[in-house]
Coordinates of C-alpha atoms in Angstrom, one line a residue:
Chain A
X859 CA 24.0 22.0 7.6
X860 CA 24.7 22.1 11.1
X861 CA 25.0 19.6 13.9
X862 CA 25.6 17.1 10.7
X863 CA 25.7 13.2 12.2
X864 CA 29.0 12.2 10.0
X865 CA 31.0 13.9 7.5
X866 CA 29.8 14.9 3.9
X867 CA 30.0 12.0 1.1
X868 CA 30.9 12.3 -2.2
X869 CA 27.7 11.9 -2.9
X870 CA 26.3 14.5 -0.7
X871 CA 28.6 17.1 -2.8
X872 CA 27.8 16.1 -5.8
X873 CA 24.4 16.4 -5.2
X874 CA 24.7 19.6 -3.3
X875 CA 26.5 21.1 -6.5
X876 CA 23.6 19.8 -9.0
X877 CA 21.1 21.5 -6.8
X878 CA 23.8 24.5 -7.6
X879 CA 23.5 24.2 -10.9
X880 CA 19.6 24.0 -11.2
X881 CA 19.3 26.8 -9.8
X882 CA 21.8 28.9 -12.1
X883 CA 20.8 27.3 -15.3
X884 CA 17.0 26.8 -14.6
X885 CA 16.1 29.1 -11.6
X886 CA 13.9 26.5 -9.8
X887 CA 15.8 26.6 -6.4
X888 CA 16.0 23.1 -4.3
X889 CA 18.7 24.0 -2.2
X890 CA 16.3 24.1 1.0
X891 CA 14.7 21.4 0.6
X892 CA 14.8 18.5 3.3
X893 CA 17.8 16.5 2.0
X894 CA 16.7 12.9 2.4
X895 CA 13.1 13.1 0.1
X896 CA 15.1 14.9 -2.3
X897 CA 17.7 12.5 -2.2
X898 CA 15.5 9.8 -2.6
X899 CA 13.8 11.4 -5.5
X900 CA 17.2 12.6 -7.4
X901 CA 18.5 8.4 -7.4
X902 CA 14.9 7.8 -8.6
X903 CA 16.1 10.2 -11.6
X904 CA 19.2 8.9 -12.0
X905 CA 18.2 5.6 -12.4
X906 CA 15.3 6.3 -14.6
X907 CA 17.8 8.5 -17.1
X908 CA 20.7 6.1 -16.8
X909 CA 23.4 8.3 -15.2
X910 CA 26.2 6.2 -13.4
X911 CA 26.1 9.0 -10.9
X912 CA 25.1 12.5 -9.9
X913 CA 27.6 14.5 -11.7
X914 CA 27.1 12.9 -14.7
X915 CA 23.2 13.9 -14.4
X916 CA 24.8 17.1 -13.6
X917 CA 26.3 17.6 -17.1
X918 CA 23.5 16.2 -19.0
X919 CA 20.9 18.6 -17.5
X920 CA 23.3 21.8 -18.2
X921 CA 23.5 21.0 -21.9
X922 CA 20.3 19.6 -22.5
X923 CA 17.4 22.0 -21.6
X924 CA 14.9 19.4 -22.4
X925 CA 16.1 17.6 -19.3
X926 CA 15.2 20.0 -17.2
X927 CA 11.0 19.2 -17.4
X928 CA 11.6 15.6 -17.4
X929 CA 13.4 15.9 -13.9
X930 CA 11.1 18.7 -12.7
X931 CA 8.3 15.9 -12.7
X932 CA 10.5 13.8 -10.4
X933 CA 11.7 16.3 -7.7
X934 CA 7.8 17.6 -8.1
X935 CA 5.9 14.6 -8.0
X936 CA 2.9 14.9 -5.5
X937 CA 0.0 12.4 -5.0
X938 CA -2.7 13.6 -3.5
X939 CA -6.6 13.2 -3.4
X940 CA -9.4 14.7 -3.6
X941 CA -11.0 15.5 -0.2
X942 CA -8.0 13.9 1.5
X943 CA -8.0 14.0 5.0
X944 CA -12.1 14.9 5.1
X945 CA -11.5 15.4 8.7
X946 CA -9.7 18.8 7.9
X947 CA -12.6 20.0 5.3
X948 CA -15.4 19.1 7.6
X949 CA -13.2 21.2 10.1
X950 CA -13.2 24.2 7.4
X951 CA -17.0 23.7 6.5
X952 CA -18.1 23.8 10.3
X953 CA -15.2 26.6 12.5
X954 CA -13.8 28.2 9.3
X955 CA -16.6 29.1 6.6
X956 CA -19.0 30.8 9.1
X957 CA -16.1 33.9 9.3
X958 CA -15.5 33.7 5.8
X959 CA -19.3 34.5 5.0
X960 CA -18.9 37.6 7.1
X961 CA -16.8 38.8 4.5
X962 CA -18.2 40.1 0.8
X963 CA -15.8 39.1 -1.2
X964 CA -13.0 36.4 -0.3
X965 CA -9.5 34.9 -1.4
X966 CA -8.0 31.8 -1.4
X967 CA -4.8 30.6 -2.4
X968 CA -3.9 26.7 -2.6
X969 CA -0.4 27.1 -2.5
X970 CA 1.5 24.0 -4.0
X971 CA -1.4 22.8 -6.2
X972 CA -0.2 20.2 -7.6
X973 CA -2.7 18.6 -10.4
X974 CA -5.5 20.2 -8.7
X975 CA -7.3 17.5 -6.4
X976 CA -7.3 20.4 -3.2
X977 CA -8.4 22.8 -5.3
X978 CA -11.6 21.0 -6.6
X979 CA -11.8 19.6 -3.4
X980 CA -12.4 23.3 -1.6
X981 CA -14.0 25.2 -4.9
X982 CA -16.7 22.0 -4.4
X983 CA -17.0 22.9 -0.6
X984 CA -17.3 26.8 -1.5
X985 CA -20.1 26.0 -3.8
X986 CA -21.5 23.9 -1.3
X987 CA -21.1 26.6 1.0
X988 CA -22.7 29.5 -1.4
X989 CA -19.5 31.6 -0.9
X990 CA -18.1 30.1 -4.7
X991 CA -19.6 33.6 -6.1
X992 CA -17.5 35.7 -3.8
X993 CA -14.5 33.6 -3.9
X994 CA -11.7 34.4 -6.3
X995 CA -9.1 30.9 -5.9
X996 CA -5.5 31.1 -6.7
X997 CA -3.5 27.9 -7.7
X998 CA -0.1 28.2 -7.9
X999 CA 2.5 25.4 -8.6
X1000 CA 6.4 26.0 -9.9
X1001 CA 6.0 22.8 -12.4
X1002 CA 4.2 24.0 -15.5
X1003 CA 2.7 20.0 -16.6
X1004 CA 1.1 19.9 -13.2
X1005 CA -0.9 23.1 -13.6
X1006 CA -1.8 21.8 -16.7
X1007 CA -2.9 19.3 -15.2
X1008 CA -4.7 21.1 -12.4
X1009 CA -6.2 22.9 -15.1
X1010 CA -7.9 20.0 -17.1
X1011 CA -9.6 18.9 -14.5
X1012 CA -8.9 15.5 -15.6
X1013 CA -8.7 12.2 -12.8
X1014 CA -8.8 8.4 -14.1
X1015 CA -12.0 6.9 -12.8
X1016 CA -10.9 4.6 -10.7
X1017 CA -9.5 7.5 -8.3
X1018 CA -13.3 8.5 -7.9
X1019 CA -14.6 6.0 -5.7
X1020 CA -11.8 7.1 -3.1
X1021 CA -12.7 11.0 -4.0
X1022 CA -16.3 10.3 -3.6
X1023 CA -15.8 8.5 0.0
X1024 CA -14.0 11.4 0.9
X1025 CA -16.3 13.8 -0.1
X1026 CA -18.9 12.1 1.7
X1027 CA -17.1 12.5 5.3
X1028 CA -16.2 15.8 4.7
X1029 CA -19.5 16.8 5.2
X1030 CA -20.6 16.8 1.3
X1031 CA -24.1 18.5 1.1
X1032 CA -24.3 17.3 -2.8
X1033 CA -22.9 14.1 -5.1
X1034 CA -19.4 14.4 -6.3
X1035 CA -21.0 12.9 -9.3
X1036 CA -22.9 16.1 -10.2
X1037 CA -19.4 17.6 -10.7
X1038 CA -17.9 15.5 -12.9
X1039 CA -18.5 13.8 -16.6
X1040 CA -17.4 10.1 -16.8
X1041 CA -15.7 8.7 -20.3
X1042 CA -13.7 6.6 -21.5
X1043 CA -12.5 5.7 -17.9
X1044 CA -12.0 9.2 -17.1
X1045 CA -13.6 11.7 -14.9
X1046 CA -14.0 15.4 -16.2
X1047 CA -14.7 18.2 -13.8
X1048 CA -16.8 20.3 -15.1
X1049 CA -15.3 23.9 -16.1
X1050 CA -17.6 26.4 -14.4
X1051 CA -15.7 24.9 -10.9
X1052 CA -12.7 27.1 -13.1
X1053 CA -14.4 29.9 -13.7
X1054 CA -13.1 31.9 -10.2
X1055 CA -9.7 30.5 -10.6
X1056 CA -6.4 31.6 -11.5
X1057 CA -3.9 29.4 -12.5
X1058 CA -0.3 30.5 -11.7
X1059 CA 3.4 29.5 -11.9
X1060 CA 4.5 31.3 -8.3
X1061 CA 7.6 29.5 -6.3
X1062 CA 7.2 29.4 -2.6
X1063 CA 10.8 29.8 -2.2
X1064 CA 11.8 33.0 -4.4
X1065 CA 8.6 34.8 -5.3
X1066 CA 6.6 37.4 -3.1
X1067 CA 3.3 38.6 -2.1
X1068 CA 0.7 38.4 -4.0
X1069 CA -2.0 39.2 -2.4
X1070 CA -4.3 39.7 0.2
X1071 CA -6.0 35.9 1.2
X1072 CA -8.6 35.2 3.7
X1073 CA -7.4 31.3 3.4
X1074 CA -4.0 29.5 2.0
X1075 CA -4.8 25.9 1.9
X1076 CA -0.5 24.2 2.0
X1077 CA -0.8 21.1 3.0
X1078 CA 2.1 18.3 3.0
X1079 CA 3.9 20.8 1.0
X1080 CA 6.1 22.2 3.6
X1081 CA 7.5 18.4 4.7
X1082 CA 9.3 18.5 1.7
X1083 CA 11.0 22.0 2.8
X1084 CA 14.3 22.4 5.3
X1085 CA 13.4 24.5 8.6
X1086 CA 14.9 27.6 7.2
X1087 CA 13.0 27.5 4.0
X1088 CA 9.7 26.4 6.0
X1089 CA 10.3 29.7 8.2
X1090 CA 10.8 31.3 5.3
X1091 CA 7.2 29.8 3.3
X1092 CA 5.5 30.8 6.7
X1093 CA 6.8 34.6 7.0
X1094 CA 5.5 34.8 2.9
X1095 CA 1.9 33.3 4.5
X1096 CA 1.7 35.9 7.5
X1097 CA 2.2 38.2 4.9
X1098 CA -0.4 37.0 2.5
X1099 CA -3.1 36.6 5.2
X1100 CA -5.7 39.2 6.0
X1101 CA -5.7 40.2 10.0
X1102 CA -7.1 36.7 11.2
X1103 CA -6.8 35.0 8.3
X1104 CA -6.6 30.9 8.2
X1105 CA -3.8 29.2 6.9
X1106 CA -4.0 25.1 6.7
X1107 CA -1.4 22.6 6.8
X1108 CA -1.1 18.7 6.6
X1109 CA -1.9 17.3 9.5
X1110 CA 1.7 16.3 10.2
X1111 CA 2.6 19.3 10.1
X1112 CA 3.5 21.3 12.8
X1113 CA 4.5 25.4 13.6
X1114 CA 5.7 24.2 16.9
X1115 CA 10.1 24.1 15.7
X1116 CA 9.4 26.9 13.1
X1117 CA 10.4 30.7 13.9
X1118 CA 6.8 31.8 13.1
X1119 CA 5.1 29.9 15.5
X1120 CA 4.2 33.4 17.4
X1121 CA 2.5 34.6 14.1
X1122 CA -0.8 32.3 14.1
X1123 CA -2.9 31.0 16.9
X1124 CA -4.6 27.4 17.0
X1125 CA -7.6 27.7 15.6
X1126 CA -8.8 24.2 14.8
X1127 CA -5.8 22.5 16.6
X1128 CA -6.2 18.7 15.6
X1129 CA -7.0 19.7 11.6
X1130 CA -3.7 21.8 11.8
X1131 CA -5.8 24.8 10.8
X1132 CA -4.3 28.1 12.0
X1133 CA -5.6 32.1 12.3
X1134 CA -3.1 34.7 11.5
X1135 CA -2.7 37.0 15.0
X1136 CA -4.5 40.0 14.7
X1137 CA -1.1 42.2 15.6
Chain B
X1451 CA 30.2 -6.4 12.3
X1452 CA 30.6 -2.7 13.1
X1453 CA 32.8 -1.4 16.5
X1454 CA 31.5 1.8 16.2
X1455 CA 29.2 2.6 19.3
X1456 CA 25.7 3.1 17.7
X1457 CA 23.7 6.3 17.6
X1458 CA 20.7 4.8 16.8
X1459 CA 17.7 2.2 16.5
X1460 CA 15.3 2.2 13.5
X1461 CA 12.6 -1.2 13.4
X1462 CA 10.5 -2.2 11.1
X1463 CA 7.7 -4.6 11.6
X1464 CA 4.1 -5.8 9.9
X1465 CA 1.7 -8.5 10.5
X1466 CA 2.2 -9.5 13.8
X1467 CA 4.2 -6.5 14.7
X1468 CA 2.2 -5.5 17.8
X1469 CA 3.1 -8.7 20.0
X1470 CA 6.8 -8.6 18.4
X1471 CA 7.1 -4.8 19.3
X1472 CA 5.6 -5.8 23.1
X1473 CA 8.7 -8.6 23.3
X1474 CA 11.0 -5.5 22.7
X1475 CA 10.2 -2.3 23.4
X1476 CA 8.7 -2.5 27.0
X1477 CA 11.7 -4.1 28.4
X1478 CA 14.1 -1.5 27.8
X1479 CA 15.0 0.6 30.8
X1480 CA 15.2 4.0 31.5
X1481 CA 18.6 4.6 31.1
X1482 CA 18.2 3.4 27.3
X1483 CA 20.3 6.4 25.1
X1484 CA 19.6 5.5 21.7
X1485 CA 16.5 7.1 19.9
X1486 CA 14.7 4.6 18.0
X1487 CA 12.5 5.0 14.7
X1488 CA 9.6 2.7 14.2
X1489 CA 7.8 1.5 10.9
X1490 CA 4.7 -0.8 11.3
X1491 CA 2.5 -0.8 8.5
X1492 CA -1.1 0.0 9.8
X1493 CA -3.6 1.1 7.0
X1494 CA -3.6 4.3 5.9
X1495 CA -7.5 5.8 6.9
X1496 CA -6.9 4.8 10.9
X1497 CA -5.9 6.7 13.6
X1498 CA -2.9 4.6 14.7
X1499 CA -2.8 4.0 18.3
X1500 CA 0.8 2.5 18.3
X1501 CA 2.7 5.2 19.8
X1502 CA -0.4 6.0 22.7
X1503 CA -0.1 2.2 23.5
X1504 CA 3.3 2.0 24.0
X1505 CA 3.7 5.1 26.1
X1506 CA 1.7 3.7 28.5
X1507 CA 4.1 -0.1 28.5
X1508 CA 7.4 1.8 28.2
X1509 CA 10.1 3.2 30.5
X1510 CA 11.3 5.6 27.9
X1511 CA 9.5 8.2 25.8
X1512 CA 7.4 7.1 22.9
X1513 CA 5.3 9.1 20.7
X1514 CA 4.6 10.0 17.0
X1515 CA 7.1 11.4 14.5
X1516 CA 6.3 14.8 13.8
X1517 CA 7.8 16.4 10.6
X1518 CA 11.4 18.5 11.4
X1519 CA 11.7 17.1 15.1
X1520 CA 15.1 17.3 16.2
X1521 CA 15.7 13.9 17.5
X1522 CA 16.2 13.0 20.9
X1523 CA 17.8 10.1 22.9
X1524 CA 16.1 7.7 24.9
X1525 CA 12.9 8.1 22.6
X1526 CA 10.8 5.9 20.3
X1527 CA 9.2 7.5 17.5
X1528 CA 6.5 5.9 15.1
X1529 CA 6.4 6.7 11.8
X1530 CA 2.2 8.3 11.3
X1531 CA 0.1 6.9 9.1
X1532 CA 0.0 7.3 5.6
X1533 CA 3.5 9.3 6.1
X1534 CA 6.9 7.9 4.8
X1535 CA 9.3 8.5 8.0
X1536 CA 13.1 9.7 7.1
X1537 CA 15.6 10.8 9.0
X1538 CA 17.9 13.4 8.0
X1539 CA 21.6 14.4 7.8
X1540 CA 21.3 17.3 10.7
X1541 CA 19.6 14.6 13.3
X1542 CA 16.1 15.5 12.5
X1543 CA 12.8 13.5 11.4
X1544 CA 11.4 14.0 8.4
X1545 CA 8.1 13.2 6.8
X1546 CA 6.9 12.4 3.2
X1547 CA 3.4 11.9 1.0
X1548 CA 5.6 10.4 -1.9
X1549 CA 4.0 7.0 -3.6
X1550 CA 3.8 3.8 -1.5
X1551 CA 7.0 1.7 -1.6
X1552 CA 6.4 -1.9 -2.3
X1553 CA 2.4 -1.0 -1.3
X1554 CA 3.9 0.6 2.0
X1555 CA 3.5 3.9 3.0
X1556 CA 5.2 4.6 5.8
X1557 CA 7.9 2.1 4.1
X1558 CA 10.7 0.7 6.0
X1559 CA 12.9 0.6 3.5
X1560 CA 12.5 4.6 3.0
X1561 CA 13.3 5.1 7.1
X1562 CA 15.7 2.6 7.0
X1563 CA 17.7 4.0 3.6
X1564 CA 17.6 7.5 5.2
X1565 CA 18.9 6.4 8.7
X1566 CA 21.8 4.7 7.0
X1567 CA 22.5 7.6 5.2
X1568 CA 22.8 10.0 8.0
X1569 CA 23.7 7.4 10.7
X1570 CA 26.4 5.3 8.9
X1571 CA 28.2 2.1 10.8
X1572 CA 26.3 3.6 13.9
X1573 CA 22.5 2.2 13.4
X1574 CA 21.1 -0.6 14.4
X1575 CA 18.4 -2.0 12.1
X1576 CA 16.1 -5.0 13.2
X1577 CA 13.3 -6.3 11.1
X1578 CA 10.5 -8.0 12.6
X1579 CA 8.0 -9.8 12.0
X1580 CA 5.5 -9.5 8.4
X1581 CA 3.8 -11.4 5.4
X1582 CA 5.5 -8.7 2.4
X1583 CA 9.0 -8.2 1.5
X1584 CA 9.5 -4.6 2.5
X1585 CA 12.6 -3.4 5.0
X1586 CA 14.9 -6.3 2.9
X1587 CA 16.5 -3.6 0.9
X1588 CA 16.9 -0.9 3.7
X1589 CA 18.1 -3.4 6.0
X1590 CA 21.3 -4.0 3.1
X1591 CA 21.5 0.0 3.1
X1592 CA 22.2 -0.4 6.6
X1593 CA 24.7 -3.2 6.0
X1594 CA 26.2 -1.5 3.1
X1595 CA 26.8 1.3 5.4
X1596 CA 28.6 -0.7 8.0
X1597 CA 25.7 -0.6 10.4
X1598 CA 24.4 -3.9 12.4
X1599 CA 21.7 -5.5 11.4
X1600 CA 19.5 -8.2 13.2
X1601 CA 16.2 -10.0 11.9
X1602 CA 13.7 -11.7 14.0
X1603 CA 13.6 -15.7 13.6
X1604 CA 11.3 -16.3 10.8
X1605 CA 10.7 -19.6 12.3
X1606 CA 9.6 -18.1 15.6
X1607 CA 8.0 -15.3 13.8
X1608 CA 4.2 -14.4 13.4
X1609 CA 4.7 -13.8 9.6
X1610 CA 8.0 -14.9 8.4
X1611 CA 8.3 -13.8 4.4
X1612 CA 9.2 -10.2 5.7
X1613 CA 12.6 -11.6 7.9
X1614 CA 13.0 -14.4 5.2
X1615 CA 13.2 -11.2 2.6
X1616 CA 16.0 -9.5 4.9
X1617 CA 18.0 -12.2 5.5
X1618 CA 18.1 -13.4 1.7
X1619 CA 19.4 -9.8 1.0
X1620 CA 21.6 -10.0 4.2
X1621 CA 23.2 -12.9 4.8
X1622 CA 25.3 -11.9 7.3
X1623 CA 22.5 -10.3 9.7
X1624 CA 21.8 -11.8 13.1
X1625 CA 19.0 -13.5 12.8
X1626 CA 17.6 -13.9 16.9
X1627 CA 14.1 -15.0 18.4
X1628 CA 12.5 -11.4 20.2
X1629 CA 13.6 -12.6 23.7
X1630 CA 17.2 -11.9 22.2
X1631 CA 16.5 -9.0 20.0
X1632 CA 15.5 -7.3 23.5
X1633 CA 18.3 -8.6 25.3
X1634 CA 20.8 -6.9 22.5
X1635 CA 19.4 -4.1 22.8
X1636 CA 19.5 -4.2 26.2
X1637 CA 23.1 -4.6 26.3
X1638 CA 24.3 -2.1 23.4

């Protein structure tokens, strides 16, 4: 790292070579991520597992492949929400889905799913929208239980209230209710919101293009990324996106210290909602 | 208490922490090197209006962290809402959706465990006024770390569980009314 504030600690090393040795034994590769959420999240692990330190954790994930999931859901962990931010939705419902129903058949990719909440969130709005027919959605995620997860469909009721709020200020043209069966103190959504969606295990840091999207929905996914590796998620976007194609981010987020800043235009400025440059 | 010349403020402050920020913050001058990160908790679904109001008080910059923004002296940056607020090794600000902290999110603790992490003996860490226990156990990162540590009176404070918190976990910390607080800064 450059321009570091004081010199490395022990610790620092030792957690600089377990990211090393994740990515050897495993292939999930950490080492650009922004060091002090996944430092935070690594003594969470440590703790939880009982290691006296780093190294030790080091050598029990090396010789115990089931250790590898278990920690997976701690460096992965993501809480999100359904509708969050409605501001940014309402923002794609008004500016963003008038282009896309100039096109016949559309693609979007919610990159960093998670357990799904974004993706309901937008297949919902498409629906909505009447533009779910033409819309084929990718989800992608590089830990397996949350795609499961995403998959199901499957949010404990007392998230809904907050969901349905949500929905509401986006703009909602419909009840979240009709989307969703209530039991047993969970809420189902229903399976036909799946029927235009793949499912996919894709890593933002070392796989590729795969295809041609008219929106990549990111958002508070690239926070947890170093500026190299955030250069490097936005190049794989540009590349993704159809000429004028909309990328949106958290609304934290910002292109303004990132290399590819030239590549997209404002396009909704205050929902962090970007076009890809036509050139 | 550390000899090292500091690099750095962080604050952290709750209920109350508008009229305790207002004792502080306004009555540095322009000259004032250190950057300085701010937690207050303010609920999650609001647009906070912290950093706009305290550009307009304040002789030195002030505005909203932004995620991956080098950091800059002379500056006050608040921690957005709903955002955890770190800062990282290679001087930069970082931001984070992970779960609330003690019910907090931003946290204090979080800002403060990160800023004693990449600062060392040369932060500052002052916690202010609040009704919940959060910033205790950031503040001893700080300490542990060789960084100085101050804590508003609770008996002059607004809410006094969050400084009564700190200073059971840090014995040793200065614990100063906000006329004080300002002055030390002031004077650093």
């Amino acid at each position: 790292m450059t321009d570091r504030i004081g010199e490395e600690k022990v610790e620092d090393i030792e957690i600089r070579l377990l990211l090393e040795a994740i990515y050897a034994r495993y292939h999930y590769d950490f080492r650009s991520y922004a060091m002090a959420s996944i430092k935070r999240r690594l003594k969470q692990a440590r703790q939880h597992f009982e290691y006296p330190t780093f190294s030790a954790l080091q050598e029990g994930l090396l010789h115990d492949p089931d250790m590898m999931p278990r920690l997976l859901a701690y460096l992965t962990v993501q809480v999100s929400e359904m509708f969050r931010d409605p501001t940014y939705f309402k923002a794609l419902r008004e500016s963003v889905v008038p282009h896309l129903r100039t096109y016949p058949s559309l693609k979007v990719w919610v990159a960093g799913c998670s357990s799904g909440e974004e993706l309901y969130s937008l297949a919902i709005l498409f629906r909505e929208e009447g533009l779910e027919e033409r819309t084929l959605f990718y989800a992608t995620d590089i830990n397996q239980d949350a795609l499961k997860a995403a998959e199901a469909g499957i949010y404990s009721l007392d998230r809904i209230q907050g969901f349905t709020q949500n929905h509401r200020m986006s703009g909602g043209r419909s009840s979240l209710s009709d989307y969703y069966t209530a039991a047993y103190g969970r809420a189902s959504f229903d399976k036909s919101l799946r029927r235009n969606v793949v499912f996919s295990d894709h890593s933002l840091v070392t796989d590729a293009v795969f295809g041609e999207m008219h929106l990549i929905s990111c958002r508070n996914v690239l926070i947890y990324f170093d500026r190299t590796l955030q250069d490097q998620a936005l190049k794989l976007f540009r590349d993704s996106l159809v000429r004028k194609g909309f990328l949106g981010l958290g609304s934290k987020e910002s292109l303004r210290f990132s290399a590819y800043s030239e590549a997209f235009t404002d396009f909704v400025r205050e929902e962090k909602i970007f076009q890809r440059r036509p050139v | 208490m550390s000899k090292v010349q500091p690099r750095a403020v962080v604050i952290g402050a709750s209920a109350g922490a508008l009229e305790a920020l207002s004792a502080i913050l306004p009555a540095l001058p322009a000259s004032f090197s250190l950057p300085i990160m701010v937690v207050v908790h303010v609920p999650p679904d609001k647009h906070s209006l912290m950093a706009e109001l305290f550009q307009a008080k304040c002789r030195i910059a002030v505005r909203e962290a932004e995620d991956k923004e080098p950091i800059e002296g002379g500056t006050v940056y608040f921690a957005p809402p709903d955002y955890h607020l770190l800062v990282e090794s290679d001087a930069c600000l970082a931001l984070s959706t992970d779960a609330p902290v003690l019910f907090s999110r931003p946290s204090i603790d979080v800002l403060f465990e990160s800023a004693a992490d990449a600062y060392g003996p040369a932060l500052i860490g002052i916690v202010l006024t609040g009704a919940n226990q959060d910033g205790a156990r950031g503040l001893r990162a700080v300490v542990d770390a060789g960084g100085t540590a101050l804590v508003q009176d609770p008996a002059n404070a607004f809410a006094g569980a969050m400084p009564e918190a700190a200073i059971d976990l840090c014995p040793d910390a200065l614990v100063r009314p906000l006329a004080d607080i300002a002055i030390f800064l002031q004077e650093v």
